Coordinates of C-alpha atoms in Angstrom, one line a residue:
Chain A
X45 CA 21.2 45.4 15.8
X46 CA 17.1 44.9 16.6
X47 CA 15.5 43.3 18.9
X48 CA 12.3 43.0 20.7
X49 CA 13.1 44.1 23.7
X50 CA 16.2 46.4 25.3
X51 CA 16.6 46.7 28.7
X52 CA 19.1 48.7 30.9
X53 CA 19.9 47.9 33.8
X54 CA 20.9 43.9 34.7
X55 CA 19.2 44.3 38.3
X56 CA 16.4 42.4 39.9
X57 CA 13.5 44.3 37.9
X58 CA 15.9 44.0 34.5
X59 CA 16.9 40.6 35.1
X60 CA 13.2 38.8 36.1
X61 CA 11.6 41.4 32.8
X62 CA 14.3 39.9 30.5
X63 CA 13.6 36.0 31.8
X64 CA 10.0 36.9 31.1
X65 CA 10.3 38.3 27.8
X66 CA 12.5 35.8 26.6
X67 CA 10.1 32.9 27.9
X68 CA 7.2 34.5 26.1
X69 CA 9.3 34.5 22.5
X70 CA 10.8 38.2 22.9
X71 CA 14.5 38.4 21.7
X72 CA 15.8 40.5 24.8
X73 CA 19.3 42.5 24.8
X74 CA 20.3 43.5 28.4
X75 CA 22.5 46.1 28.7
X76 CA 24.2 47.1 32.0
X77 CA 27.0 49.2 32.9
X78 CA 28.9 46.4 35.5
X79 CA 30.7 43.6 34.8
X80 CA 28.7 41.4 36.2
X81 CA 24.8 41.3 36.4
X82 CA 23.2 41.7 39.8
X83 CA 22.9 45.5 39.7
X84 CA 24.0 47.5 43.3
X85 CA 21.3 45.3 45.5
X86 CA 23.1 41.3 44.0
X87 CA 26.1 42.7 42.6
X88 CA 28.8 40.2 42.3
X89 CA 26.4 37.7 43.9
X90 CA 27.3 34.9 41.8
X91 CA 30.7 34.7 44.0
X92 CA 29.9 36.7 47.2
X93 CA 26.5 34.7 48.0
X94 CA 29.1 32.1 49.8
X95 CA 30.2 34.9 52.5
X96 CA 27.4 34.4 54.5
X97 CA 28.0 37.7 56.6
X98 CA 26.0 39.2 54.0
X99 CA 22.4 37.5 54.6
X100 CA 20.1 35.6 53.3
X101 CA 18.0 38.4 51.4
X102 CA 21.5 38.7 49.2
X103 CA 21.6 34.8 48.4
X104 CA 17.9 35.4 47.1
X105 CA 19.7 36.9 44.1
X106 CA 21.0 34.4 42.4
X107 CA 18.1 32.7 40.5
X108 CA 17.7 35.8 38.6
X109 CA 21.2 35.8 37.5
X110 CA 20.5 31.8 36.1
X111 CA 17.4 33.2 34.4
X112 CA 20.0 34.7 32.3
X113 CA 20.9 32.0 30.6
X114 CA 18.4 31.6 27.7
X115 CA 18.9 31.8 24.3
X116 CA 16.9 34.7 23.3
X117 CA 18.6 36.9 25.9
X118 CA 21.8 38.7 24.9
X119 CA 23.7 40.5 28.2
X120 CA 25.6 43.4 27.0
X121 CA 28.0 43.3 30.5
X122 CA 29.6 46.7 30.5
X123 CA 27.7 49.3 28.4
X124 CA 26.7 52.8 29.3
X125 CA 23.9 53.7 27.8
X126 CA 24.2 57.7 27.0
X127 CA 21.4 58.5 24.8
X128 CA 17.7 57.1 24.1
X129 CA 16.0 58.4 20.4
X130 CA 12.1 58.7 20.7
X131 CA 13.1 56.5 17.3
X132 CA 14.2 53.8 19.9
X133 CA 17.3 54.0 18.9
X134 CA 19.8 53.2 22.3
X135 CA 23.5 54.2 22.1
X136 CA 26.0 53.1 24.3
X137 CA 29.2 52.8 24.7
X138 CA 32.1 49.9 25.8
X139 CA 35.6 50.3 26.0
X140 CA 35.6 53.8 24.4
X141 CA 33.8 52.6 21.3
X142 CA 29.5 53.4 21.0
X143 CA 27.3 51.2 19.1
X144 CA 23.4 51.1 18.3
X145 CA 20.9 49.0 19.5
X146 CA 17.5 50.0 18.0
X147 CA 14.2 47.7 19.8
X148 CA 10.7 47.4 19.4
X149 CA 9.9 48.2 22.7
X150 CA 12.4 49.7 25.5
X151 CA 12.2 48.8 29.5
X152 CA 14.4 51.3 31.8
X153 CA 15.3 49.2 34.9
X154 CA 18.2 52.0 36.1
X155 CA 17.4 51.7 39.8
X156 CA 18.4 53.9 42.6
X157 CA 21.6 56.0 43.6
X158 CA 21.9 56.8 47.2
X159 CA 20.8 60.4 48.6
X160 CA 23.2 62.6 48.3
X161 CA 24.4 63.8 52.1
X162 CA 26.3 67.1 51.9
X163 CA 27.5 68.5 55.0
X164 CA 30.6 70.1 55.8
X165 CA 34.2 68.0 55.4
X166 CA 31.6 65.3 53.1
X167 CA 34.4 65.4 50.2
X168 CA 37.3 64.5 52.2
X169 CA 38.8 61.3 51.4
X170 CA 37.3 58.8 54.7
X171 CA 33.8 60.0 53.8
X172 CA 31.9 57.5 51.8
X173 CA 28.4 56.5 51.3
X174 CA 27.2 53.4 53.1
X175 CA 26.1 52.0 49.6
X176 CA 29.9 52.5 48.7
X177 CA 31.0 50.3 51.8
X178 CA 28.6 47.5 50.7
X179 CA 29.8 47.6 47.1
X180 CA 33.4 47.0 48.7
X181 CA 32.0 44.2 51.1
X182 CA 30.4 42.0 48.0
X183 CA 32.7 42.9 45.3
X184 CA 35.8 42.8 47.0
X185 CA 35.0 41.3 50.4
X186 CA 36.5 44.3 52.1
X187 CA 35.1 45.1 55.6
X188 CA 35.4 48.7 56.8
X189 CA 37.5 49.0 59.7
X190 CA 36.5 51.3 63.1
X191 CA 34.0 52.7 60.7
X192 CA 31.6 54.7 62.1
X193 CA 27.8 55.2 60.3
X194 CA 26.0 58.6 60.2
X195 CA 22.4 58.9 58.9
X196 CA 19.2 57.3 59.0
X197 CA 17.4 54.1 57.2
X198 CA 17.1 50.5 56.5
X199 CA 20.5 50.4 54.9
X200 CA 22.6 51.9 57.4
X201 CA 21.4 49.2 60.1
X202 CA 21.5 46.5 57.6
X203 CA 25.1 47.5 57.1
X204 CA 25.8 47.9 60.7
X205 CA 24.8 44.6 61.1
X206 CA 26.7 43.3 58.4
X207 CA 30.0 44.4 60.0
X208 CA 29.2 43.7 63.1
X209 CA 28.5 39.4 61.5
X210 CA 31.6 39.7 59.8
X211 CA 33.7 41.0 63.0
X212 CA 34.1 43.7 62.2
X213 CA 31.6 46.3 64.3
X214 CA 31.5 50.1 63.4
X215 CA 32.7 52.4 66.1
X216 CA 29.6 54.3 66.5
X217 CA 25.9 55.1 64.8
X218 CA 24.9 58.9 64.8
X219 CA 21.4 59.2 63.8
X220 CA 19.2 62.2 63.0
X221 CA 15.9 62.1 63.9
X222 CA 13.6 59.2 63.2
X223 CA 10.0 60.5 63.1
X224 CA 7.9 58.2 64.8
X225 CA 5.0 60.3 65.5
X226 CA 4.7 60.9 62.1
X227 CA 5.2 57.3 61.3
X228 CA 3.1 55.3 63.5
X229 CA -0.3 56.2 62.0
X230 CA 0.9 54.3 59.0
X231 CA 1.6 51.2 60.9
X232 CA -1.3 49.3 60.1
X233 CA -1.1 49.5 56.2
X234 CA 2.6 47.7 56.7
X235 CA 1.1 45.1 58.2
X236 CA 1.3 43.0 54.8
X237 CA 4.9 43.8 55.2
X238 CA 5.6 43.1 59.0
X239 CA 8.3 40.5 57.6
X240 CA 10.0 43.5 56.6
X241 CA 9.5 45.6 59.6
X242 CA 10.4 42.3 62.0
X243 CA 13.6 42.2 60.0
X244 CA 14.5 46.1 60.5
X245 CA 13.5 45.6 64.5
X246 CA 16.6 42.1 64.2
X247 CA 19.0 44.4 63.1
X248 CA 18.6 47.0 65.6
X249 CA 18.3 44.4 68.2
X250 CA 21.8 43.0 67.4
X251 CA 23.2 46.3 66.9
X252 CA 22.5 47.3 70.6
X253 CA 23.8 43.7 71.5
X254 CA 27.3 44.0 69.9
X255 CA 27.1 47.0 72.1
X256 CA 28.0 49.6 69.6
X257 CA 27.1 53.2 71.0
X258 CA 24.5 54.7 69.3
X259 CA 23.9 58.5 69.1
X260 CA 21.0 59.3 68.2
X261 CA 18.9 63.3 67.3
X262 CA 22.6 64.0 66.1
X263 CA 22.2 67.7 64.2
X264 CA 24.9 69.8 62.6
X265 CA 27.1 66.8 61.3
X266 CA 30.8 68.0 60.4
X267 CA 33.7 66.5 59.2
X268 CA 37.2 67.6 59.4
X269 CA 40.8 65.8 58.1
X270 CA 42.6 65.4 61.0
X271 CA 47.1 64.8 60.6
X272 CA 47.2 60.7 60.0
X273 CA 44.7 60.1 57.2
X274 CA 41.5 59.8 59.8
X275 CA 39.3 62.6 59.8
X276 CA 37.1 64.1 63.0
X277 CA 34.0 63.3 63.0
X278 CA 31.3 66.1 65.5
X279 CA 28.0 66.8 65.8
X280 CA 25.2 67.7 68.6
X281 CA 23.1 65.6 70.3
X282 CA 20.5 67.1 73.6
X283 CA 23.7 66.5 75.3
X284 CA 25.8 69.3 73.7
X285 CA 28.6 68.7 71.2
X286 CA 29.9 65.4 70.6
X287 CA 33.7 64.4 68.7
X288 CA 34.8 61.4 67.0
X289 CA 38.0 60.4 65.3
X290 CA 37.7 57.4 62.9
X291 CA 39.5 56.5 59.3
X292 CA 36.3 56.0 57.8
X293 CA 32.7 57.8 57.6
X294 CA 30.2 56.3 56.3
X295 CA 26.5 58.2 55.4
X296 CA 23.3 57.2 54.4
X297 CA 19.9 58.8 54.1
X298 CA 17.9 56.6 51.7
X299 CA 18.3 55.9 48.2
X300 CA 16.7 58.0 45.4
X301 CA 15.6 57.3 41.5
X302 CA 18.0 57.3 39.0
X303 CA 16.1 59.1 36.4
X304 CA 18.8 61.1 33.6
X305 CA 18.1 58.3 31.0
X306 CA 14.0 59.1 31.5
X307 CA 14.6 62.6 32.0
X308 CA 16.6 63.3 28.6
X309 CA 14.1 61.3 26.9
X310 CA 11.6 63.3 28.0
X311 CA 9.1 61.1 29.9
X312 CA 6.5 62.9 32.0
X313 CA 7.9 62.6 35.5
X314 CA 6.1 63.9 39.0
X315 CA 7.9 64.5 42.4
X316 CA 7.1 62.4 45.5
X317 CA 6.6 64.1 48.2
X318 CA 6.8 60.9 50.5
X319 CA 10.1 59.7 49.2
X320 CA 11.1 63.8 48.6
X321 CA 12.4 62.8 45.5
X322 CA 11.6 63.0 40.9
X323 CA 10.4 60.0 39.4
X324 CA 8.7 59.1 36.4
X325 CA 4.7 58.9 35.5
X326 CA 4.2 55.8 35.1
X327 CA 0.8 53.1 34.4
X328 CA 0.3 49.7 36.2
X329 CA 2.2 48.2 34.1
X330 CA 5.0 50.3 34.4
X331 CA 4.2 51.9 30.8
X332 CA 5.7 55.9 30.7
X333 CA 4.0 58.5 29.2
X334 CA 5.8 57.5 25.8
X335 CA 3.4 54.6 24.5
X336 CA 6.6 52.1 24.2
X337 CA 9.1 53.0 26.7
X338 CA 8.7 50.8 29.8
X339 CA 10.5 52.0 33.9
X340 CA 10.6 49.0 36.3
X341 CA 11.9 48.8 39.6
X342 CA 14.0 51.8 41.9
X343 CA 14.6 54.2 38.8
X344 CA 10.5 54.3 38.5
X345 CA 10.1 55.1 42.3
X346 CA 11.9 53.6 45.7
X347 CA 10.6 49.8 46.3
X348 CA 13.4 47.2 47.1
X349 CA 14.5 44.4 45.4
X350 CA 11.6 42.6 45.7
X351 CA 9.2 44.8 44.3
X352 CA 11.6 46.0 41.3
X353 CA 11.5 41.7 40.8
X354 CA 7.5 41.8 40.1
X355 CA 7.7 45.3 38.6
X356 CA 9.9 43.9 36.0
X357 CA 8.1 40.6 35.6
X358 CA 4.8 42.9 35.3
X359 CA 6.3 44.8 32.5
X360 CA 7.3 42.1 30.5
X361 CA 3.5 40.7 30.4
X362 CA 2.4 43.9 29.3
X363 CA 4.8 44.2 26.4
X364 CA 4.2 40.6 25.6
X365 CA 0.7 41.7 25.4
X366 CA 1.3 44.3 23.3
X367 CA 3.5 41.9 21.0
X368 CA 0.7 40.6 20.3
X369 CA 1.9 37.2 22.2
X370 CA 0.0 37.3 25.6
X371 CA -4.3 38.0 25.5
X372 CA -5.3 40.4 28.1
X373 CA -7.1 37.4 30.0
X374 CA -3.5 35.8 30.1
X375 CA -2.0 38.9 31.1
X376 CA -4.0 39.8 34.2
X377 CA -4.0 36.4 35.1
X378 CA -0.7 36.2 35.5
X379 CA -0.2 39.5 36.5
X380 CA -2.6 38.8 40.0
X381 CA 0.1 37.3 42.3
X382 CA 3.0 39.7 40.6
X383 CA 0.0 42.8 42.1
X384 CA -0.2 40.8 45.1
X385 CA 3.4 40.6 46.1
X386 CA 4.4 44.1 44.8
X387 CA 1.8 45.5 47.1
X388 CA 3.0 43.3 50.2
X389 CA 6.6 44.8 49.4
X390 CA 5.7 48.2 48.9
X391 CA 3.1 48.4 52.0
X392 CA 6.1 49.1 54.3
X393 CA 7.6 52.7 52.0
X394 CA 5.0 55.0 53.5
X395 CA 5.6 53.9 57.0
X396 CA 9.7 53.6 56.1
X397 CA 9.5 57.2 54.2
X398 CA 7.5 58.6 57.2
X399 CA 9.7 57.4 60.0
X400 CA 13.0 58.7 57.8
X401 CA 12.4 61.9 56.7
X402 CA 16.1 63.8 55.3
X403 CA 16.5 66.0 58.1
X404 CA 16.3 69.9 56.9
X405 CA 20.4 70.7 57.6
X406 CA 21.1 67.9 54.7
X407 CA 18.3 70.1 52.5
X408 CA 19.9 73.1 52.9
X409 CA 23.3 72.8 55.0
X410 CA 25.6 75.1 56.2
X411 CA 26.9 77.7 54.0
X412 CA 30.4 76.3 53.6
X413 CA 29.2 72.9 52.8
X414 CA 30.5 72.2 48.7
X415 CA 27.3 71.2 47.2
X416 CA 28.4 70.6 44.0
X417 CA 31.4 68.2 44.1
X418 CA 32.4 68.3 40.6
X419 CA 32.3 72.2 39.8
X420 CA 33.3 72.8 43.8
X421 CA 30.3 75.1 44.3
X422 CA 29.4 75.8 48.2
X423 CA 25.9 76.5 49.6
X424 CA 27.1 80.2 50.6
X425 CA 27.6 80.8 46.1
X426 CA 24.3 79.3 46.0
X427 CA 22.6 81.2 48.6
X428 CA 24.8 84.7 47.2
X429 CA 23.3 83.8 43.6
X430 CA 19.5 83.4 44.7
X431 CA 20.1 86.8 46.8
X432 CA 21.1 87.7 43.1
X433 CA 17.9 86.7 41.4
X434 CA 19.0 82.9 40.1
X435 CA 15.9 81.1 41.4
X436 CA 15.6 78.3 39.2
X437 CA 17.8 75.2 38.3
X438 CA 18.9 76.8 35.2
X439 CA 19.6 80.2 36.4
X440 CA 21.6 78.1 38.8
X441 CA 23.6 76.6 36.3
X442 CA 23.9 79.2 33.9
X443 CA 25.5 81.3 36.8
X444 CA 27.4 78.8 39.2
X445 CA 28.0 75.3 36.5
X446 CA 26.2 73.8 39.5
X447 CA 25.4 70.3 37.7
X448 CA 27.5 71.0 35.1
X449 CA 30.3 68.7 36.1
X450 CA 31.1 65.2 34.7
X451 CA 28.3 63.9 37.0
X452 CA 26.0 66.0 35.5
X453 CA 23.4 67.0 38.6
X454 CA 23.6 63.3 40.1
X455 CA 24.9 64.9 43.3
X456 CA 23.8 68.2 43.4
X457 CA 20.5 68.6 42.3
X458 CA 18.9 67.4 45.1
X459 CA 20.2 70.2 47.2
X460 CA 20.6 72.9 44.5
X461 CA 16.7 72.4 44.5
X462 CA 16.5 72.3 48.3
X463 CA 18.3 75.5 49.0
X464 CA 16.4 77.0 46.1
X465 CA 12.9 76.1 48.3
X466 CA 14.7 77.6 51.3
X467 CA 15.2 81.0 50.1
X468 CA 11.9 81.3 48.1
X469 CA 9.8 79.3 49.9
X470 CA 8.5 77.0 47.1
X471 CA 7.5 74.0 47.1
X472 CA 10.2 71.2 45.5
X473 CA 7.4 69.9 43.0
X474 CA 7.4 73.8 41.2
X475 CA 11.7 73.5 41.2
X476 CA 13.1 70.9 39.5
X477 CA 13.6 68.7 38.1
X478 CA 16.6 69.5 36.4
X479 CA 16.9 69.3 32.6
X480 CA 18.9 66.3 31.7
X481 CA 20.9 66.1 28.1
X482 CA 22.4 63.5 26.3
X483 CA 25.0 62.1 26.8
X484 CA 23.8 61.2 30.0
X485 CA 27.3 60.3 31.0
X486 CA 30.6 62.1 29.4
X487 CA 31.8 60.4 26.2
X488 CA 34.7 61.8 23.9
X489 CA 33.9 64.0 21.0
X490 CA 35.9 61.3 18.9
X491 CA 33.5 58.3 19.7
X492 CA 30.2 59.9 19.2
X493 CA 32.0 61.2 16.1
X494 CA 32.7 57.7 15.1
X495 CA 29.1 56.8 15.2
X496 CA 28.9 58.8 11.5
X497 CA 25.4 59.9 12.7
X498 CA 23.9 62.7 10.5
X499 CA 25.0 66.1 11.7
X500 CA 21.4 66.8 12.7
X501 CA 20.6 63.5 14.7
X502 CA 23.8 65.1 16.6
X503 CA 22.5 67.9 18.1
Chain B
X126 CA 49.5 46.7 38.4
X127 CA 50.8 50.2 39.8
X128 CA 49.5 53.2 41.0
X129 CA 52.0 56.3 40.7
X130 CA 54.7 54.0 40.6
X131 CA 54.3 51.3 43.5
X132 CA 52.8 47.8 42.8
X133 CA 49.6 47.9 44.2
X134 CA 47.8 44.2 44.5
X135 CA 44.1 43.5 43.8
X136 CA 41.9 40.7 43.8
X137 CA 39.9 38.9 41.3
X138 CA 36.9 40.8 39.9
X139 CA 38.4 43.9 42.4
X140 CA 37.5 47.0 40.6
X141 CA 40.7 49.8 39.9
X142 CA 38.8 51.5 42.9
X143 CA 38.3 49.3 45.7
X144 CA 42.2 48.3 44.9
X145 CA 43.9 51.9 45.1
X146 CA 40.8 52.2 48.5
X147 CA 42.4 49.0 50.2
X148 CA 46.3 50.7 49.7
X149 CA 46.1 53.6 52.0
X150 CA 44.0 56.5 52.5
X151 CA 46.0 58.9 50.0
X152 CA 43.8 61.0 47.7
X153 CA 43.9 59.5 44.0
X154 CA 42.9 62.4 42.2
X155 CA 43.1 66.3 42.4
X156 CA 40.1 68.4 41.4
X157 CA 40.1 70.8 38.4
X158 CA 38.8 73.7 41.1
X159 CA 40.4 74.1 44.0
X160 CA 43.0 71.1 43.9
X161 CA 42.0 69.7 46.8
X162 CA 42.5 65.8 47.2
X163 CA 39.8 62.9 46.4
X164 CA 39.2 59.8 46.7
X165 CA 36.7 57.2 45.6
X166 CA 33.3 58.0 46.7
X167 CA 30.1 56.8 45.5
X168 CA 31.9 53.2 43.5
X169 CA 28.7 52.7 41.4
X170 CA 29.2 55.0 38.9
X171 CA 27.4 58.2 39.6
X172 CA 30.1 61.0 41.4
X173 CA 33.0 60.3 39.3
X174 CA 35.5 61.2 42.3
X175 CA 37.6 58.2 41.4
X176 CA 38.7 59.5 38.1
X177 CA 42.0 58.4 37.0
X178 CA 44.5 58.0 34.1
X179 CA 44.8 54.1 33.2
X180 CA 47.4 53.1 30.4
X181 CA 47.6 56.8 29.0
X182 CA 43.6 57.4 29.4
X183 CA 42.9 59.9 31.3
X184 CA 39.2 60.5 33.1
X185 CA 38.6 57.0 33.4
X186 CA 36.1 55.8 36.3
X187 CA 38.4 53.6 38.3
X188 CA 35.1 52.0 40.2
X189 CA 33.8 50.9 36.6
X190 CA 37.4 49.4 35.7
X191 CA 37.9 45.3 36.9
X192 CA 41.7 45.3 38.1
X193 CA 43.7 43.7 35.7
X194 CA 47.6 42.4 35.6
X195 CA 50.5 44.8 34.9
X196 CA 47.9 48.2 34.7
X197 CA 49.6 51.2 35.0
X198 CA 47.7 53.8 37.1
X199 CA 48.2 57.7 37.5
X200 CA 46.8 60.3 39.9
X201 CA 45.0 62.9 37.9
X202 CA 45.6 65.9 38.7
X203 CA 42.8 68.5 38.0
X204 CA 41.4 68.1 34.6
X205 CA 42.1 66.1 31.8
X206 CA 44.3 67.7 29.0
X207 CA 42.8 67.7 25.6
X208 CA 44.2 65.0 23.4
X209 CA 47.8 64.6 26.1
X210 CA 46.4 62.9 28.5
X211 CA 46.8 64.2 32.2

C-alpha cells in the first residue's frame, strides 16, 4: 500500500500531525504498536478519562483521539514497525504476519521510554517503573497498593499524587538529590511555563499534606526479596542507613528518546547533554537529516505532551508544504502560534533537566547491579571487560552480548555507555550511541521470510 | 483464561500483563541466564520481561496482548525452543 504520509506512533505529536495532514489533502496511515491510540501519556483515554483520579491534563487527550476520525486517515492499531528502507519502504508486523507500507514522506512520532534505573535487587519481581504503574492505573484502573516511589521528577510526584486522589497513598518517597543550585539560574526563562512549575509545586504540596514521609538525598538504593513476595527496600540518607519493606517498588528518573527506528535508519543524531540522553538532528520543522523523513514529539528530544502536540502539527505544515499543498506564506503563518506554544512548553526542560540530574550511582552502580537484564550482564563483567581493553559499545557487545538481548540495548545502553565514561573518562557524546539493526524488535525468521523480499534487500 | 493451569480473571481492554500482575506476585517467566524469576516490568513494550507462551506461542509480550476469553497462558521458562514452543 502508498500513501502520503506514514506515521508511527498514535501519540499526541502522531495523532495532531495525522489530523493535520489529512485536513490539508494528505492520505495518512498511522501505525502504532497499542490497541488503542493515545500512546503512554493518553493511553486508553477514551475510557479512563472518566476516573477523574487521573487529572485533568489526561482528559486533554481526547480531542486528538476524535481527530482520528477522518476519512483520509487509516489507524493501523497494533503494528510494530521493525524496519524503515531509505526507499521509504515501512515493514511491520501484526499478529505474527509483516506487511509493507511504502509513503511519500515518513514522520517518526515514537516518543519516550522511561530511564532505565539499575541498582542492585532492580530485576526482582516488586520493582517496576513508575511509568509501568501509570500504564496499570489507565489501562486497567489498577492502583498500586503500599507502594513506595524511589527517584526524582515530574512523573514520580504526579504519580504520587495520583495514588494518593485515588486512596490509595504510597508508603514512602525516597529521593536523590534535586539540584537546585544548579537549577535556579534558569528560573526566569520558565517563566513562560510557570503554569507548569505552579502545577509541579500542587503536587508536592498535597504530597506533604496526605502526610506521606518523604526521604529525601537517598544514595546507594538497594533492593532485596524478602520470604512473602515483598521485597526490602534500603538506602542512606545524612541520617545513616534507612530499611523499608513494601510489595511494590516503584522508580523513576525521567524519561528518555526512543530512537532504534531513527538510529537503524541512520539519521544524524547528537547527545544532549541537558537531558544526558541521544536524540536525533533535527530542523524547525522537525525535518531529519534524510530530506523526507520527519521526528516529532519525545522520540526527537524530551518535551511533554503538549509540545510533541505542536511538534506534530508543525511537521505536517512542512510536509504539506512540501506536497506542494501549503505556500511557505501559509505555512509560517500557521506555523506562529504552533512556535509560540511549543516554546512556552519547552521553557520549563532546562530548569526541570537542571534540577533532576540522574544521580552518578544510577550511571555507573555498584558492581553487582545486572545491567543488562536480558543477557544478565552485571556492572562488575563490565567493569572486568573495560580493565580488559573493551572500551567502546561494540567491544562491549562483541565480548559480554550486553544489548544483545530481545530488547536490543533499550535498557542497557544507557549504562553500558555510563560505566564506559567512568573507567575512561570520556565524555558520553564520544561513546555511543549504540548501533541499532533492523529488526528493531525480534520477529521470526519465518515472517520476514514470508515477506518474499529479494535475498539482498534482506541483509 | 488460565495461567499455568488456574483461571485467572481480567478486565476489558486488560492487557495478558496487568492480569497475570493483579493475581499475585509470582514470577511469570524464568530467564535464559541464570533462571532467576521475572515479572512484568516496563508494560509498554521495551524490556520484554513479561514474555510468555500464549496458545502454544512462545516469546510473546504479554503487556502488548489485550486479555481475551478462554487464553491459555504458560510460564516460560528460560528461552524459547526453536520450532517446540517453550
Amino acid at each position: 500500500m502508498t500513501v502520503d504520509l506514514a506515521i508511527i506512533g498514535a501519540g499526541p505529536a502522531g495523532m495532531a500531525a495525522a489530523r493535520v495532514a489529512a485536513e490539508g489533502g494528505l492520505r495518512v496511515t498511522l501505525l502504532d504498536e497499542q490497541n488503542r491510540p493515545g500512546g503512554q501519556i493518553y493511553r486508553n483515554i477514551a475510557t479512563a478519562a472518566e476516573w477523574g483520579w487521573l487529572g485533568n491534563d489526561y482528559a486533554r487527550g481526547v480531542d486528538l483521539i476524535h481527530g482520528l476520525n477522518h476519512q483520509l486517515i487509516t489507524h493501523q492499531p497494533r503494528a510494530t514497525v521493525w524496519r524503515i528502507d531509505s526507499d521509504q519502504g515501512i515493514i511491520w508486523s501484526r499478529d505474527g504476519q509483516s506487511h509493507v507500507t511504502t509513503a511519500a514522506q515518513i514522520l517518526l512520532a515514537t516518543g519516550a521510554q522511561e530511564r532505565p534505573v539499575p541498582f542492585p535487587g532492580w530485576t526482582l519481581p516488586g520493582v517496576m517503573p513508575a511509568g509501568a504503574a501509570q500504564v496499570l492505573m489507565k489501562q486497567s484502573g489498577m492502583v498500586p497498593c503500599d507502594a513506595i516511589l524511589a527517584g526524582a521528577g515530574p512523573l514520580l510526584y504526579l504519580v504520587a499524587a495520583q495514588m494518593i486522589e485515588a486512596g490509595s497513598p504510597p508508603q514512602a518517597l525516597i529521593e536523590t538529590d534535586v539540584d537546585l543550585l544548579r537549577a535556579l539560574p534558569r528560573l526566569p526563562r520558565a517563566v513562560p511555563g510557570a503554569k507548569t512549575l505552579a502545577k509541579g509545586l500542587g503536587l508536592i504540596r498535597r504530597i506533604r499534606a496526605a502526610g506521606v514521609p518523604r526521604y529525601r538525598g537517598a544514595k546507594d538504593l538497594r533492593a532485596a526479596q524478602v520470604q512473602d513476595g515483598q521485597v526490602a527496600v534500603s538506602f542512606s540518607t545524612r541520617r545513616g542507613r534507612q530499611k523499608l519493606t513494601s510489595s511494590l517498588l516503584l522508580t523513576h528518573l525521567g524519561v528518555i528518546p526512543q530512537t532504534h527506528l531513527a538510529r537503524a535508519m541512520g539519521l544524524r543524531h547528537v547527545y544532549d547533554h541537558a537531558q544526558q540522553a541521544w536524540r536525533p538532528s533535527l530542523s524547525r520543522w522537525g525535518q531529519s537529516s534524510i530530506e523526507n523523513v520527519f521526528v516529532a514529539g519525545d522520540g526527537g528530544g524530551i518535551g511533554g505532551a503538549d509540545a510533541a502536540r505542536a511538534q506534530g502539527a508543525l511537521a505536517a505544515i512542512e510536509i504539506l508544504h512540501r506536497a506542494g499543498r501549503l505556500d511557505a506564506a501559509e505555512r509560517d503563518h500557521r506555523a506562529r502560534p504552533l512556535r509560540r506554544s511549543l516554546s512556552r512548553s519547552l521553557s520549563v526542560r532546562p530548569f526541570l533537566d537542571a534540577a533532576y540530574p540522574v544521580p552518578p550511582d544510577f550511571l555507573a552502580p555498584a558492581d553487582e547491579t545486572i545491567v543488562c537484564r536480558c543477557e544478565e550482564v552485571t556492572a562488575r563483567a563490565i567493569r572486568d571487560a573495560l580493565a580488559d581493553g573493551a572500551h567502546g559499545m561494540r567491544l562491549m557487545r562483541t565480548t559480554l552480548r550486553t544489548g544483545m538481548g530481545p530488547c536490543q540495548g533499550r535498557m542497557c545502553e544507557a549504562t553500558v555507555s555510563g560505566l564506559i565514561a567512568e573507567a575512561t573518562g570520556r565524555d558520553p557524546s564520544m561513546i555511543g550511541p549504540g548501533r541499532a539493526r533492523s529488526p528493531v524488535k525480534p520477529v521470526t525468521l519465518a515472517e520476514i521470510a514470508s515477506l518474499g523480499l529479494h535475498p539482498e534487500e534482506n541483509s | 483464561m488460565s495461567f499455568e493451569g488456574a483461571e485467572v480473571l481480567a478486565r476489558p481492554g486488560e492487557s495478558v500483563a496487568a492480569a497475570l500482575l493483579g493475581r499475585d506476585s509470582a514470577a511469570t517467566r524464568t530467564t535464559p541466564v541464570s533462571g532467576a524469576g521475572r515479572t512484568p516490568f516496563c508494560m509498554m513494550g521495551v524490556c520484554f520481561d513479561c514474555l510468555v507462551t500464549i496458545d502454544g506461542l512462545p516469546n510473546v509480550q504479554a503487556c502488548m496482548v489485550e486479555a481475551r476469553e478462554g487464553m491459555v497462558i504458560r510460564r516460560q521458562h528460560g528461552a524459547r525452543r526453536i520450532g517446540k514452543g517453550s
